[in-house]
C-alpha angles and dihedrals in degrees: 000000000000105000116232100201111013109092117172094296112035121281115334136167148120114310108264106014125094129308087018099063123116096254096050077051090052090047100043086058091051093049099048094047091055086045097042109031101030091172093052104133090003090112095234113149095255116062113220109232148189134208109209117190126175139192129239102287124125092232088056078092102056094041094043089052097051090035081060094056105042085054085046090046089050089044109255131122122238133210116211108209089168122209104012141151109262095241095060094059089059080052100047083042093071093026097067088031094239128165107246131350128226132207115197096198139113088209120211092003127100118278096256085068114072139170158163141251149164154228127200110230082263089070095243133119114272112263106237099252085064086048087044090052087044094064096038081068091049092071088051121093114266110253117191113210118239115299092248087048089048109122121250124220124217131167119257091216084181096057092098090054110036084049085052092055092046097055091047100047080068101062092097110189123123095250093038088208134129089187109144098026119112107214126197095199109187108193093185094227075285137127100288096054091102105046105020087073089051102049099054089037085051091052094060100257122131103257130198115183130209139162085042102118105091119187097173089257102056098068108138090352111147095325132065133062091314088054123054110160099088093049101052082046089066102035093059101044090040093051089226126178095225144342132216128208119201130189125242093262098035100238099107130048138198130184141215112201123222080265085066087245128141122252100198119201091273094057096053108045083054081061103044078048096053095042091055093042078056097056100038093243096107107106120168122018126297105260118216129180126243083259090062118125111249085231093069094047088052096044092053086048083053102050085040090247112146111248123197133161139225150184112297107264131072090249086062091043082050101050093051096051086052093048096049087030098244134158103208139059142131152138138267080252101076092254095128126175112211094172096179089075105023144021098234138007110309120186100205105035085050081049089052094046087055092047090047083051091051089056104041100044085038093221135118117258089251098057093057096045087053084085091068107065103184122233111233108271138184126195116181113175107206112207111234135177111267099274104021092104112080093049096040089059097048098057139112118236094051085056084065099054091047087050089050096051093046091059097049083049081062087200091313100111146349144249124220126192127189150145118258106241091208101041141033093259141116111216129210124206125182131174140179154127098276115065094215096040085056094042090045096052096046083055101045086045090044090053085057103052088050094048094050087037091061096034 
């Protein structure tokens, strides 16, 4: 069954328009208590309940608001944590023993975009037959539970600080210190601006904060993982050891090493992996995505670390770790599963396993992502109409073109094509061994795809 609303990471769209309106909101509540908490206002001794967290956007209100009274309406409670970064509330999930979590967040996109995802009371992403079931009751009445069964809402005021001792309990190094390191955090106005600063503060580091002044419209802009330039600013005038670079949401990371260079996601979950071999603690292969630079795939053959790939998207990264029972897995994005200390990509938990690397190996970052040398890549997101996709990439004519740039590559690199799962776009990878073929074939794919997209 083709899904309508579910993308790779949960509902997403533009605010106000469908699927992303307040009574879709109020629905889609309703629908996944009676999915995911069947015996919600059944009266049955055990409540069934929710924890809903949200980002920084000004629309979090409204659909946290209509979120809370489709899950009333279906008989579950719900517990309000407010902004906070999307893997706490996996955390907070199995921490208060709920039922489900929900993330109101359109992650790493501008404010204007919102949306909404879920964790199972595991604290893991919904495989896609529960998202599938969800959206089959969508299309059912909605049918309120008897006025003494409706669920009741009440504030978690903990949740900061039990999330804060979480992320540092992870931080596993025998003097559990980051005492001496000068640390550039960016929280992009995003989740994480009110407990990131206190978990590396908390851990001893030096800690200078910026993209922490959210005003519900400032979330990503011009600060975060998508947007590097501030970060390597202050890193650099600052003399930092290292700066870290959260999403809006906090569940990816990038880094900028004391040089003033970018550590992209591959890089460092290379280092997080080396770290472990090193240890004795890796188990399973290293799981990558299709989008993985070539360069991480060869340095983990080098270093005798099992590599594999998988589908674009964290849930995919996280189906097969649990399926080759392995711990580690992530993409080129940030988004990095260490699930030896965590059920989902966590920021600042991935932050705190690169800065754990860097002591125990007693090396700079740069000096252990030197071990990844990228392969020249090129990524290039067309922008299509919704729907569009699917035909655009199965004609002809951009066959062709794929065909075209495969044969200059002469074996020397790949070309990837797919449709973004959280955004109208068609994206175009290319990778290779020459930096200009590479260019050069992500631009003559990309034409293409806008020809074909405006046709």
């Amino acid at each position: 069954m083709t899904r309508r609303y579910f993308g790779t990471d949960g509902v997403r769209g533009r605010v106000g328009e469908w699927p992303m309106t307040p009574d879709f909101a109020l629905k889609l509540g309703w629908a996944a208590g009676r999915e995911l908490a069947p015996n919600g206002g059944n009266g049955s001794a055990k409540r069934a309940s929710v924890v809903i967290g949200k980002d920084t956007r000004l629309s979090g209100y409204m659909f946290e608001s209509a979120l809370e009274a489709g899950f009333a309406a279906a008989g579950v409670d719900v517990l309000l944590v407010g902004p906070m970064p999307t893997p706490a509330i996996a955390y907070l999930t199995r921490t208060f023993h709920a039922d489900a979590g929900v993330v109101i967040s359109a992650s790493h996109n501008p404010f204007d975009d919102n949306g909404v995802k879920f964790f199972s009371g595991r604290g893991d992403k919904l495989p896609d037959a529960v998202e599938t079931a969800i959206e089959a009751r969508l299309d059912q009445p909605l049918a309120c539970v008897a006025p003494a069964a409706l669920g009741r809402a009440r504030r978690i005021e903990s949740a900061a600080g039990r999330y804060v001792e979480f992320c540092k309990s992870t931080f596993r190094v025998q003097q559990a210190s980051l005492a001496g390191m000068r640390l550039v955090v960016d929280c992009a106005h995003g989740a994480a601006y009110h407990v990131a600063p206190h978990v590396f503060g908390e851990l001893g580091a030096e800690v200078h904060v910026i993209g922490a002044e959210p005003d519900g419209l400032n979330i990503n802009r011009d600060v975060g993982s998508t947007h590097l330039d501030a970060l390597v600013a202050e890193v650099t005038a600052r003399g930092a050891d290292l700066g870290i670079a959260l999403d809006g949401d906090g569940d990816r990371c990038l880094f900028v090493d004391h040089r003033g260079e970018i550590v992209d996601g591959d890089q460092a979950l290379y280092v997080i992996a080396r770290d472990r071999q090193a240890c004795g603690a890796l188990e399973g292969p290293v799981v990558g995505t299709q989008m993985s630079n070539l360069a991480l795939a060869l340095a983990c053959e080098k270093a005798g670390i099992p590599f594999e790939r998988a589908r674009v998207g964290d849930r995919y990264v996280h189906e097969r770790l649990v399926a080759r029972g392995g711990l580690l897995g992530g993409e080129s994005s940030g988004h990095i599963l260490c699930l030896d200390r965590t059920t989902t990509g966590d920021g600042i938990v991935s932050a705190l396993q690169v800065l754990a690397a860097m002591m125990r190996q007693g090396c700079t970052l740069h000096e252990l992502a030197a071990e990844v040398d990228r392969c020249p890549q090129k990524l290039v997101n067309v922008r299509v109409l919704k729907g569009q996709a699917a035909t655009i990439l199965e004609h002809e004519s951009l066959a062709a073109a794929v065909t075209e740039v495969e044969t200059q590559l002469a074996g020397r690199g790949r070309v990837l094509l797919r449709a973004s799962g959280t955004e109208p776009l068609i994206r175009v990878m290319v990778e290779g061994l020459d930096a200009g073929d590479v260019a050069a074939g992500a631009e003559r794919i990309a034409a293409t795809v806008r020809t074909l997209a405006e046709a």
